[in-house]
Structures are given as C-alpha cells and as structure tokens.
Short mmCIF file of C-alpha atoms and ligand atoms in Angstrom, two decimals:
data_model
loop_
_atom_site.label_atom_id
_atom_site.label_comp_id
_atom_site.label_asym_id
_atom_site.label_seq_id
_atom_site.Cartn_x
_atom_site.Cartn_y
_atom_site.Cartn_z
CA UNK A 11 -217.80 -78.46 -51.44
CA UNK A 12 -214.86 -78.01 -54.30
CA UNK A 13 -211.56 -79.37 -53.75
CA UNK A 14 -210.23 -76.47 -55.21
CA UNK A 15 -209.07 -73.56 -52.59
CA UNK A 16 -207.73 -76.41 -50.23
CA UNK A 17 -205.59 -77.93 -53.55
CA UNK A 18 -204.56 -74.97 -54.55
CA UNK A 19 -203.55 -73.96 -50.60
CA UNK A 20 -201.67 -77.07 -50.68
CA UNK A 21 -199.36 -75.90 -53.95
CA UNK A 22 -199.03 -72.74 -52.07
CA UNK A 23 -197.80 -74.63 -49.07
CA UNK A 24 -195.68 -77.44 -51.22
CA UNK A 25 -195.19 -75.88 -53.92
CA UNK A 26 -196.43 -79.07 -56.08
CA UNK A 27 -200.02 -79.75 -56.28
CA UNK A 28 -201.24 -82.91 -54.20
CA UNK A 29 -202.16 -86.12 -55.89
CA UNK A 30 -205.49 -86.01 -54.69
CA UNK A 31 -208.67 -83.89 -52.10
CA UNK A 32 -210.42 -86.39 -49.07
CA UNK A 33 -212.96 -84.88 -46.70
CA UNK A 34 -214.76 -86.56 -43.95
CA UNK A 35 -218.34 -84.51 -42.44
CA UNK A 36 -219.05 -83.08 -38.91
CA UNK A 37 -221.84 -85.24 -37.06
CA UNK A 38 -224.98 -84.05 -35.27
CA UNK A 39 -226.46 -86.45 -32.71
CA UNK A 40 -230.35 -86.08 -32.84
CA UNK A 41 -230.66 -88.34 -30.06
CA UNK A 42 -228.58 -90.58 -28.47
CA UNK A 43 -225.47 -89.37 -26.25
CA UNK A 44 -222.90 -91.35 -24.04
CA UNK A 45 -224.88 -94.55 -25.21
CA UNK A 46 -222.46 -95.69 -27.70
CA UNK A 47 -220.06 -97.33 -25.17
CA UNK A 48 -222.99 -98.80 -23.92
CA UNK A 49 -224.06 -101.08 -26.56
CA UNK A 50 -226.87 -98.61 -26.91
CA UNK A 51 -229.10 -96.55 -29.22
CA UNK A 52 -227.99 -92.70 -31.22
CA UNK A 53 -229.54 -91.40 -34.07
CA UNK A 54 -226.89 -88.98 -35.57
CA UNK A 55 -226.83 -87.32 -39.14
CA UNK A 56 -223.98 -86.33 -40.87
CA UNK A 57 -223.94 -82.19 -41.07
CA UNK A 58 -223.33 -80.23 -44.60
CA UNK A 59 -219.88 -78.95 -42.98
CA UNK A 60 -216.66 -80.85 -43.40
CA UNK A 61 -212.76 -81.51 -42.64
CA UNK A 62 -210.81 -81.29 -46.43
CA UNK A 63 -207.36 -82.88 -46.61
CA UNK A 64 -205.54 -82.83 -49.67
CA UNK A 65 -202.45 -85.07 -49.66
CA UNK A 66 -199.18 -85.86 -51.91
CA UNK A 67 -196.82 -88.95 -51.31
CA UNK A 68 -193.27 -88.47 -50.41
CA UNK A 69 -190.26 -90.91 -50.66
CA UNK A 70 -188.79 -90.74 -47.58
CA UNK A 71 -191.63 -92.47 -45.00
CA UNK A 72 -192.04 -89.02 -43.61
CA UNK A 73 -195.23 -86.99 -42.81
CA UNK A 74 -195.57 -83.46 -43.13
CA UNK A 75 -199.10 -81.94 -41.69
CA UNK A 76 -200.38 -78.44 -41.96
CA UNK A 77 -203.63 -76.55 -41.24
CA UNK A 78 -204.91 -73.67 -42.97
CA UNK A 79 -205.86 -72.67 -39.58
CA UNK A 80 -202.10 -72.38 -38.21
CA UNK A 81 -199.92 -71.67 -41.20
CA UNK A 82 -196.06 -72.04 -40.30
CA UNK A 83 -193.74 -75.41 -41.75
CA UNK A 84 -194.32 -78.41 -39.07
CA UNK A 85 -191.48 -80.77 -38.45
CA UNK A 86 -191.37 -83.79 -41.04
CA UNK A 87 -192.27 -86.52 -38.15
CA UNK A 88 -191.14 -90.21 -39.64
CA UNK A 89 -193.74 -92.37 -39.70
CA UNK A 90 -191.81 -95.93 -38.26
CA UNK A 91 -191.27 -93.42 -34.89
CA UNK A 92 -195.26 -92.90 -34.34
CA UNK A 93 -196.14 -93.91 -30.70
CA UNK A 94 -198.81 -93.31 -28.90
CA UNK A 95 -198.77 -90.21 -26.43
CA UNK A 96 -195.92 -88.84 -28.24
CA UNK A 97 -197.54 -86.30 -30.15
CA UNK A 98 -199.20 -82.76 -29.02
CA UNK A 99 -202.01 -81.08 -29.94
CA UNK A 100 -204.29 -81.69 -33.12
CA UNK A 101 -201.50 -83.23 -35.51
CA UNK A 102 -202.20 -86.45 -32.75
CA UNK A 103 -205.45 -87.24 -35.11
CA UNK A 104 -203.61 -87.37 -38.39
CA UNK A 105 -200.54 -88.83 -37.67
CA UNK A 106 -202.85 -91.24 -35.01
CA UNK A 107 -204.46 -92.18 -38.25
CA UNK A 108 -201.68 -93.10 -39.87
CA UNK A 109 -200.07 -95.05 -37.04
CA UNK A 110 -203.61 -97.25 -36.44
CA UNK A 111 -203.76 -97.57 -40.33
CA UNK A 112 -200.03 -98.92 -39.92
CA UNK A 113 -201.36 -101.28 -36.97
CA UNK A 114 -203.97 -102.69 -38.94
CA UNK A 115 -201.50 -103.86 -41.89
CA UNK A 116 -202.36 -101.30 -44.59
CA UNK A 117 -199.33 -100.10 -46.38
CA UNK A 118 -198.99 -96.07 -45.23
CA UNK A 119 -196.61 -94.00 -47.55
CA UNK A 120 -194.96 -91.32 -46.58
CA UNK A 121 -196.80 -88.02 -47.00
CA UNK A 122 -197.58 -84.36 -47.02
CA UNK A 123 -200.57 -82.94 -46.00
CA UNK A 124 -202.89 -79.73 -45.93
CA UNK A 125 -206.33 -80.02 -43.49
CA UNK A 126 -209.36 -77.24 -44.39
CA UNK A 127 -212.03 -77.95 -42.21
CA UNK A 128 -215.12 -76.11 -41.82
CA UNK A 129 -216.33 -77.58 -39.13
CA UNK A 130 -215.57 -76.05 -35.84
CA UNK A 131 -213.17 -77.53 -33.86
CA UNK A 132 -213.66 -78.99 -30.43
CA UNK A 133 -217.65 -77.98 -30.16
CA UNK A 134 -218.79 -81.58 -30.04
CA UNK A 135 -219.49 -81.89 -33.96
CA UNK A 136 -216.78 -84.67 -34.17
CA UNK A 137 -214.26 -82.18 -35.55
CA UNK A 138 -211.50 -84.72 -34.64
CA UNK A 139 -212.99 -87.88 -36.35
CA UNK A 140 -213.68 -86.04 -39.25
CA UNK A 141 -209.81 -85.15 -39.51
CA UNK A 142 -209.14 -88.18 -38.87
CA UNK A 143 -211.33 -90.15 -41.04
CA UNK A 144 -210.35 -87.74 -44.18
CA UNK A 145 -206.60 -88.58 -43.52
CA UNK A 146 -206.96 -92.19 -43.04
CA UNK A 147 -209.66 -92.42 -46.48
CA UNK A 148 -206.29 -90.39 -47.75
CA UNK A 149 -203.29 -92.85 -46.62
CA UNK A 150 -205.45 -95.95 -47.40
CA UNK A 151 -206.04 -94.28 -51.45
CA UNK A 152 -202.53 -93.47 -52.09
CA UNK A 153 -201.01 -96.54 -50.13
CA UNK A 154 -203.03 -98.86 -52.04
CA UNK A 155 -204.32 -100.62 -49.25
CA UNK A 156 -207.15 -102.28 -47.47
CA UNK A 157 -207.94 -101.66 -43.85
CA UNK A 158 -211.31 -101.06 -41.70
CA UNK A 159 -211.23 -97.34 -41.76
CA UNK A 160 -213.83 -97.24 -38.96
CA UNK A 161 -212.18 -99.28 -36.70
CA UNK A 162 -208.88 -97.46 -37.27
CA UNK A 163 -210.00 -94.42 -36.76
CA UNK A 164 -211.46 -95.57 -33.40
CA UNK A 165 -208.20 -96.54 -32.65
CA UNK A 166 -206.61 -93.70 -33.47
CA UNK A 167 -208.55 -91.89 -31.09
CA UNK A 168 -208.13 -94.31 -28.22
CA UNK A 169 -205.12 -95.65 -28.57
CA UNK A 170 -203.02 -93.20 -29.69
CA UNK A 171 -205.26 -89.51 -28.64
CA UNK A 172 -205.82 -91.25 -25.92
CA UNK A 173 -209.61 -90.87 -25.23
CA UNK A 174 -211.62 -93.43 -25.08
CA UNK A 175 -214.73 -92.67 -27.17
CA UNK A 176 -217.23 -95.23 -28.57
CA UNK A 177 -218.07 -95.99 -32.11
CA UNK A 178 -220.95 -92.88 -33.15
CA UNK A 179 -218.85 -90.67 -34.68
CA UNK A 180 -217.02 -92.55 -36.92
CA UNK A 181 -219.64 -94.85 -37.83
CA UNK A 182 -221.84 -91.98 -38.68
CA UNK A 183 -218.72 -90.35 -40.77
CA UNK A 184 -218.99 -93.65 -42.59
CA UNK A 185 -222.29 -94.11 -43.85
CA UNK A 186 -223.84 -91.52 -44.05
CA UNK A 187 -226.44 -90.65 -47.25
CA UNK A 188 -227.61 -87.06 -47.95
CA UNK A 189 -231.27 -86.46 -46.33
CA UNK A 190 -230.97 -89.45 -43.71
CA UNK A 191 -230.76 -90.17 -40.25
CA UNK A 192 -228.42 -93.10 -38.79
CA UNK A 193 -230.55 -95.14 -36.35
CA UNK A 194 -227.45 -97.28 -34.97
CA UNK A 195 -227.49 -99.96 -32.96
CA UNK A 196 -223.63 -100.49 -31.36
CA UNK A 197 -224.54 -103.60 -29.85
CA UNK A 198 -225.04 -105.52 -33.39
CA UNK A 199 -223.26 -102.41 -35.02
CA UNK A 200 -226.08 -102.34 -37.89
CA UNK A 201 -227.51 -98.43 -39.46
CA UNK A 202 -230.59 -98.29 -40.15
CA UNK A 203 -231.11 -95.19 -42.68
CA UNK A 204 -233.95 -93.14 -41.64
CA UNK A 205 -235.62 -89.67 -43.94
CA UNK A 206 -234.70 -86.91 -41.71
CA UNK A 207 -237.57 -84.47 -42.87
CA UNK A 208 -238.26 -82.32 -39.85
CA UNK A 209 -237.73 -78.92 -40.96
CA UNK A 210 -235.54 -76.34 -40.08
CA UNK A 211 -232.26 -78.16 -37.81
CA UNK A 212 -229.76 -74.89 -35.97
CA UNK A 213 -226.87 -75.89 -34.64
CA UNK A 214 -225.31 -73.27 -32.31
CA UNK A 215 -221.70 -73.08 -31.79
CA UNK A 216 -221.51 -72.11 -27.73
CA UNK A 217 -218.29 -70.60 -27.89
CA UNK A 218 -217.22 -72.80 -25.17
CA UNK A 219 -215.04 -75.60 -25.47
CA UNK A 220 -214.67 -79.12 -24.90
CA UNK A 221 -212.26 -81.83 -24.78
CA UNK A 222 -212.75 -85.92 -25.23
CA UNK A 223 -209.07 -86.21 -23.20
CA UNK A 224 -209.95 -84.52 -20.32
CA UNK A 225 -210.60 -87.02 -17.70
CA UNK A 226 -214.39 -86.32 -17.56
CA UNK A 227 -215.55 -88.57 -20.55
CA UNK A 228 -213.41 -91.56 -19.40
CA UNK A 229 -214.11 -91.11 -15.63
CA UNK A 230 -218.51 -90.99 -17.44
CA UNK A 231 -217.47 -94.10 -19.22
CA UNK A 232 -215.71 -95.99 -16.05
CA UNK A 233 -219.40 -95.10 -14.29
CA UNK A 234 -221.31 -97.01 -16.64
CA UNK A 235 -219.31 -100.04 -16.53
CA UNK A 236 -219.34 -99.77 -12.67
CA UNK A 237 -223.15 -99.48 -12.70
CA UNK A 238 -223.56 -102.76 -15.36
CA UNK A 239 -221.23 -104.60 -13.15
CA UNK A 240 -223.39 -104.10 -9.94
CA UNK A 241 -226.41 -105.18 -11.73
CA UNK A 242 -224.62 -108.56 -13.17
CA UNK A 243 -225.20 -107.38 -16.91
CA UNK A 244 -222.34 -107.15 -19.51
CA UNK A 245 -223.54 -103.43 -21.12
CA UNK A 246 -226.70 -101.37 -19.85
CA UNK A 247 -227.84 -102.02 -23.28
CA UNK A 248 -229.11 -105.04 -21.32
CA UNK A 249 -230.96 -102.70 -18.96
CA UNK A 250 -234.84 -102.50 -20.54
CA UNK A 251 -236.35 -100.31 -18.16
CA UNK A 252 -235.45 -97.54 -14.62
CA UNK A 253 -237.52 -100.29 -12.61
CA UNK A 254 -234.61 -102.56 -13.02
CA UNK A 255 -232.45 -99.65 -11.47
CA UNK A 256 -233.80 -100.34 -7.93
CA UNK A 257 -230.38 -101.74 -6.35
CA UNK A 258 -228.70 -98.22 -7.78
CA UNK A 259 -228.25 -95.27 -5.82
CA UNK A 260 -226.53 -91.70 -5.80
CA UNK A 261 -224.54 -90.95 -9.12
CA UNK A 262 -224.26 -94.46 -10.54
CA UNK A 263 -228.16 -94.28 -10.52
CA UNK A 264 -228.32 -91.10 -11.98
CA UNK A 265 -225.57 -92.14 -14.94
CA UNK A 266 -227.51 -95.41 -15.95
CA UNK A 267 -230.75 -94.11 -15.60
CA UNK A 268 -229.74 -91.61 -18.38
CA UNK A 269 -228.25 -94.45 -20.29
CA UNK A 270 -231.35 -96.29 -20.24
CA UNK A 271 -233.92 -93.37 -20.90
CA UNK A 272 -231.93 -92.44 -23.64
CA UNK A 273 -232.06 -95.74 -25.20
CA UNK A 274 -235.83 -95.39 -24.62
CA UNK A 275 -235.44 -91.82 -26.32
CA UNK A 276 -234.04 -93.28 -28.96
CA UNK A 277 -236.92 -95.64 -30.24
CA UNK A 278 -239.38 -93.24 -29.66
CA UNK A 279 -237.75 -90.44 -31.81
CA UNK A 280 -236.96 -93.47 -34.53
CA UNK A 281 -240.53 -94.25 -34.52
CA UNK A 282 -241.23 -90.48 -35.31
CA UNK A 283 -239.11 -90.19 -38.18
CA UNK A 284 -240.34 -93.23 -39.77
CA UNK A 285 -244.08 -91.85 -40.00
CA UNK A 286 -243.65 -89.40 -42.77
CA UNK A 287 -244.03 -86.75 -42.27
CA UNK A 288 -242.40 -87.04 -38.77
CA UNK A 289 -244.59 -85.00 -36.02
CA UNK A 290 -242.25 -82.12 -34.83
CA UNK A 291 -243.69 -81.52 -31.83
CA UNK A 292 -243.43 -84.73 -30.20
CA UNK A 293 -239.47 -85.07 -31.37
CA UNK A 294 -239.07 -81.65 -30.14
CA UNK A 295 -240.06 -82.88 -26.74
CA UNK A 296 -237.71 -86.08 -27.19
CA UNK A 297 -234.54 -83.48 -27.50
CA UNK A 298 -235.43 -81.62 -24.86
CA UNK A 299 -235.77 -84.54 -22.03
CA UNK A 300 -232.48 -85.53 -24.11
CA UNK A 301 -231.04 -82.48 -22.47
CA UNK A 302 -232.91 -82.47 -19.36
CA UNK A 303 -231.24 -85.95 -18.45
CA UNK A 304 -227.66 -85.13 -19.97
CA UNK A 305 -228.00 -82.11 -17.45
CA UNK A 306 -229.44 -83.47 -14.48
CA UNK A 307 -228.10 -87.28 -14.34
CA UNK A 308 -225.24 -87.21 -16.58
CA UNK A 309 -223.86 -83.91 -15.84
CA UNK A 310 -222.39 -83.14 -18.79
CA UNK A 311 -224.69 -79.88 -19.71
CA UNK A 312 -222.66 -76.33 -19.29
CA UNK A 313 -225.03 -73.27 -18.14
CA UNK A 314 -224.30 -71.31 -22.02
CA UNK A 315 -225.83 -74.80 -22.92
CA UNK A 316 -228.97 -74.91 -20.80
CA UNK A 317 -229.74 -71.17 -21.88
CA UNK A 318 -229.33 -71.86 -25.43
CA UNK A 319 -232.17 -74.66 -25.32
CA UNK A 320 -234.18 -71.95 -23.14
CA UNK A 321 -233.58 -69.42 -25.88
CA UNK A 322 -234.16 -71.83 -28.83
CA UNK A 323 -237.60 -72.33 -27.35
CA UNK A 324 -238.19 -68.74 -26.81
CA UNK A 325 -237.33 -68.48 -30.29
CA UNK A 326 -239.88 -70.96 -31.38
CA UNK A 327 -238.17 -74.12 -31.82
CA UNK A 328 -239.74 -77.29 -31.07
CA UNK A 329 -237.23 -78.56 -28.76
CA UNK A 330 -233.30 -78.35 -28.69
CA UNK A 331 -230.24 -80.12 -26.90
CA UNK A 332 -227.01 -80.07 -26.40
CA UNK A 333 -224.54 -82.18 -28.74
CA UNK A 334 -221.69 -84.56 -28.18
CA UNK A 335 -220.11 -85.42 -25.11
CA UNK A 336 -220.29 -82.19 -23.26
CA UNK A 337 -218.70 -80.07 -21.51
CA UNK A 338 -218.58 -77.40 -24.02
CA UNK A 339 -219.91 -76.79 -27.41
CA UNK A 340 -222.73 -77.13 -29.73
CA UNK A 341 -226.51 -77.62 -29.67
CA UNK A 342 -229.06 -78.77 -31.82
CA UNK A 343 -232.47 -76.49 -32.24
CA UNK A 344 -235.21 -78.51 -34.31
CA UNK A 345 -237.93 -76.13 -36.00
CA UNK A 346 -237.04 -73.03 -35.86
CA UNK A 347 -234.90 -70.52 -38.60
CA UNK A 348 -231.51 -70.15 -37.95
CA UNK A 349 -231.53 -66.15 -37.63
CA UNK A 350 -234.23 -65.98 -35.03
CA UNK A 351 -232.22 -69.18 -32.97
CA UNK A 352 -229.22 -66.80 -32.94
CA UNK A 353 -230.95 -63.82 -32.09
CA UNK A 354 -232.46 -65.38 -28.98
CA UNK A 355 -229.35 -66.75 -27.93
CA UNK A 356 -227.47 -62.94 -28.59
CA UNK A 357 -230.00 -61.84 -26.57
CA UNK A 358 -229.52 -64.39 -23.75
CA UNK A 359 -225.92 -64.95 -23.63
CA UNK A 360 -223.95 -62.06 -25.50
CA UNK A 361 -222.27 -61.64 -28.72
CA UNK A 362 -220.37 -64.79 -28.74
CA UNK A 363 -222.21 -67.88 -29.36
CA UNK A 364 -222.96 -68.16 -33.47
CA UNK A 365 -225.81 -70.16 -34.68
CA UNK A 366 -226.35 -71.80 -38.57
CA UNK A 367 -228.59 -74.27 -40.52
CA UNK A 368 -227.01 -77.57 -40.94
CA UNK A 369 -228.92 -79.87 -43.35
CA UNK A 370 -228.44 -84.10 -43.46
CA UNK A 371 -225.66 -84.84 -45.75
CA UNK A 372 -223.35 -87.46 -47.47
CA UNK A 373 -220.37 -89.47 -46.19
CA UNK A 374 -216.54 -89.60 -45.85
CA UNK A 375 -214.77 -90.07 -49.47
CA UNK A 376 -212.41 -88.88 -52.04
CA UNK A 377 -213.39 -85.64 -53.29
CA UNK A 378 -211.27 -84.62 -56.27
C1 GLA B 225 -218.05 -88.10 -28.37
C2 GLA B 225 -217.52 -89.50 -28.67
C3 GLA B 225 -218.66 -90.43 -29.11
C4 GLA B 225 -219.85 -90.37 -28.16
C5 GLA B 225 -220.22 -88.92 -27.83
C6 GLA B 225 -221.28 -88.82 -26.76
O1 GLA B 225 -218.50 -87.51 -29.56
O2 GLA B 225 -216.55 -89.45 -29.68
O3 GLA B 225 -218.15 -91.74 -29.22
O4 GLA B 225 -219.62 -91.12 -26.99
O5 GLA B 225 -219.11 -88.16 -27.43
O6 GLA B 225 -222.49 -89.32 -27.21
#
C-alpha cells in the first residue's frame, strides 16, 4: 500500500498536508467464531486489504474526521465533550478511539483526519477495528503517548460503539506477520504464529450486511454466559467435550455445543497448519463443519451465506465458511481461484456478491 493518494486526499481536504499515514488490516477468521468471549480458540490472519488514516494535529482540542467514502466538511466535535452513545454512525470508531485512548491516560491532541479504507465495510472483515486501530496507532504517534492500543480499541468498541465484541479482531490487527496464521488463545491471551501455506484463500463479499450493535451479537454473547453459569464453570473454555453438555437443552445447548466444537475445530485445523505442507483437504472439511455449526446451533449463517459455501464447493474449493459474527457478509473459500469462486457464486446468487484473493499479511503501524 502507498500512503500517497490518501496524503495527498487529505491536502485536498485540508488544504495542508498531514503530519503523518497509519493503516490498520481487515481480518479473516480461518477458524474460530463467537469463541473469543469465551475464553476460547480462533485462528484468524490478517488480509492484504486495509483502513488508511492520515492525520494532522490541531490547536484547539478539536477533531475533524472525513472519509473518502462520504466527502462533505463534518462538524469539528471537541474532544473533552466525547461520551459514549453520543455519536452516530461510523465517526463513533474514531472519535471512540480517541475517547478510550483519553480513558486510558494517553495524551490525545486535537486533530484532523482523512480514513481510505479498502476493506469493505460492515461484511465481517473487522472493517471497524481496523478504523479504529489506525486512528488510535495515529493519536497515540502524534500525542506522544503510551497506552495499550489493543485494549483501547476494545473499549472503544464496547464502551463507547456500544457492542460488546471480544478480543479477535483487534488482537489479530495487532500482531499480525505477513504469511502467518494467529492461533490465539483469549483465555491466557498468548498468539501463537502459525505458516499459513494452503493455497489459494477467496473471500466473497455477500453483499449483505451486518451489524455488531444490533442486539443479536450481545443477546449470542448473554447465551453463552447463561449456558457456563448452568454448568458451574466461569467460561465454556472450561467445557472439554459435548458429553459434558448433558444437563443443556434447546438453544443454550445448541449455542455451547458450537462453542465447544469450535474450540475442538480449532486444534485440529492448528495441528494441520503446523505439518508443512498443511493437508487441504482435511482443513477444508474443518471450515465447512465451521459453517455447518455457525448455521445450525449458532444461527448466525444468512441463506446468500450457505449458498456461497455450496457454490465454493461446486467451484472446487476444499471447504469454505462464513466470516465474523454473522448476520451478513463475507466468506472464506480455501483452494480454489478466485475467478471460478465468483463465477459459481454469479451463477448461484446473481450479480451482486463479488469475490477476491486475500493473501496473509502484516500488522497495524505507521505507514509514511
Ligand atoms: C466480531 C467481533 C469479534 C468476534 C467475531 C465472531 O468480529 O468483533 O470479537 O466475536 O465477531 O467470531
């Protein structure tokens, strides 16, 4: 990526060139969904598509933010009146950023900025922690401070967003190294780096939506904590195996049995990837029982989904799954090229689901 278009957008915005370019990558989850808040298991990989911010300090403790997605001049907000559930719409993530950097004691200066982000927004490729994590790595550079970026970017989401997502997307934002895998482990919070050589990796954009505010995520989360608390364990990280599950019925069953296959999916696909070269076939058939339990006990699939792994196979993939929390959005096809993903899924669903390579890349940082 060059920091140049998105600087030179900012003069055009500004008109004076910004200090400095941040950017902060979209995240694939190979395995590994809704166990985050669980103390569980994800592997996730950074994608090769990313959220630019390029940033100037002003004087005045204000913050101006614009996207080169909706030009027009935004209202300077200041930042001593941030407070959560004040703000609307995306500019919530930057100036959420800002307000948990505050929180956390790092010095914020006022500041214009200018967001460029290639990866799409709201399809479950953690468009909103990447804009988030490139304006906080932004505010914490020019303000000279110190401050946990992961943890206030988590905060930023939950606290002031409002939705109350786990730790996988910004951890993965984080660390993440070009070529590798993130095996993480949120109950000790440790990354293992894995070599993500599997071949061809298609994400398709569903055209559908989704939304981490909407009531469904948090009302997912509240299950799991119901379903640990009936069974007398603190997370259902604590949960080794379905036999365990015995005392659970109806749809708190169904949510922690996913939980705990997935955890199980989750070693199995991380013992895969760390035999070199990783056999494709057998991973394939971890991502689809991925999907198979995110649509059947979870219930967090969507039908343009659920034809889009049917279609990825058809195209020759060895498995495929949907991607983030749900809902709406993107999956991931392992195995297969890119053009004859998408051309299976034209043929299946209609002109308006897009699909592309995505290869393992680097993590959040200053750029220029
Ligand atoms: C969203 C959240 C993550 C994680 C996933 C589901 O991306 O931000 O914390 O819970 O959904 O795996």
């Amino acid at each position: 990526v060059s920091a140049g278009p998105v600087a030179d957008a900012f003069a055009a915005a500004y008109g004076t060139a910004p200090e400095g370019v941040w950017q902060a990558p979209g995240r694939a989850t190979l395995v590994g969904e809704h166990t985050d808040y669980n103390q569980g298991l994800a592997i996730t990989f950074a994608i090769d598509r990313c959220t630019l911010v390029a940033a100037r300090r002003r004087a005045d403790g204000r913050v101006r933010v614009r996207s080169t997605a909706e030009p027009g001049v935004p209202p300077g907000a200041r930042l001593a009146d941030l407070a959560p559930g004040r703000v609307r719409g995306w500019p919530a993530y930057p100036l959420g950023a800002l307000w948990a950097l505050g929180r956390a004691g790092a010095p914020v200066p006022g500041l214009d900025l200018l967001v460029h982000s290639t990866v799409p927004v709201g399809r479950g490729l953690s468009s909103s922690a990447a804009l988030t994590m490139a304006v906080a790595a932004a505010a914490l550079d020019l303000g000279g401070g110190e401050a946990d970026l992961v943890a206030a970017c988590q905060q930023a989401e939950n606290a002031f967003v409002g939705a109350p997502t786990g730790l996988m997307d910004q951890l993965t934002l984080a660390r993440a190294q070009p070529g590798r895998a993130l095996l993480i482990d949120f109950q000790s919070l440790t990354v293992e780096l894995l070599p993500l050589d599997v071949g061809p990796l298609v994400v398709v954009d569903t055209g559908v939506s989704h939304r981490n505010d909407d009531g469904t995520y948090a009302e997912r989360r509240q299950a799991c904590e119901a379903a640990a608390a009936v069974l007398g364990v603190a997370s259902l990280r604590a949960v080794a195996t379905t036999d365990a599950l015995g005392t659970l019925t109806g749809t708190l069953g169904r949510r922690a049995r996913h939980v705990v296959t997935e955890n199980e999916r989750v070693r199995h696909a991380a013992g895969l990837l760390r035999a070199t070269p990783a056999d494709r076939g057998t991973l394939g058939a971890v991502l689809d029982a991925s999907h198979r339990s995110l649509r059947d006990d979870y219930e967090v699939s969507w039908p343009e989904a659920d034809a889009t792994v049917d279609a990825a196979r058809d195209a020759g993939a060895a498995g495929a799954r949907m991607v983030g929390a749900g809902g709406g959005g993107c999956c991931l096809a392992l195995g297969a090229p890119a053009g004859a993903v998408a051309g299976a899924v034209r043929r299946a669903l209609g002109p308006g689901p897009s699909a592309f390579a995505v290869a393992p890349g680097g993590g959040a940082g200053r750029l220029a």
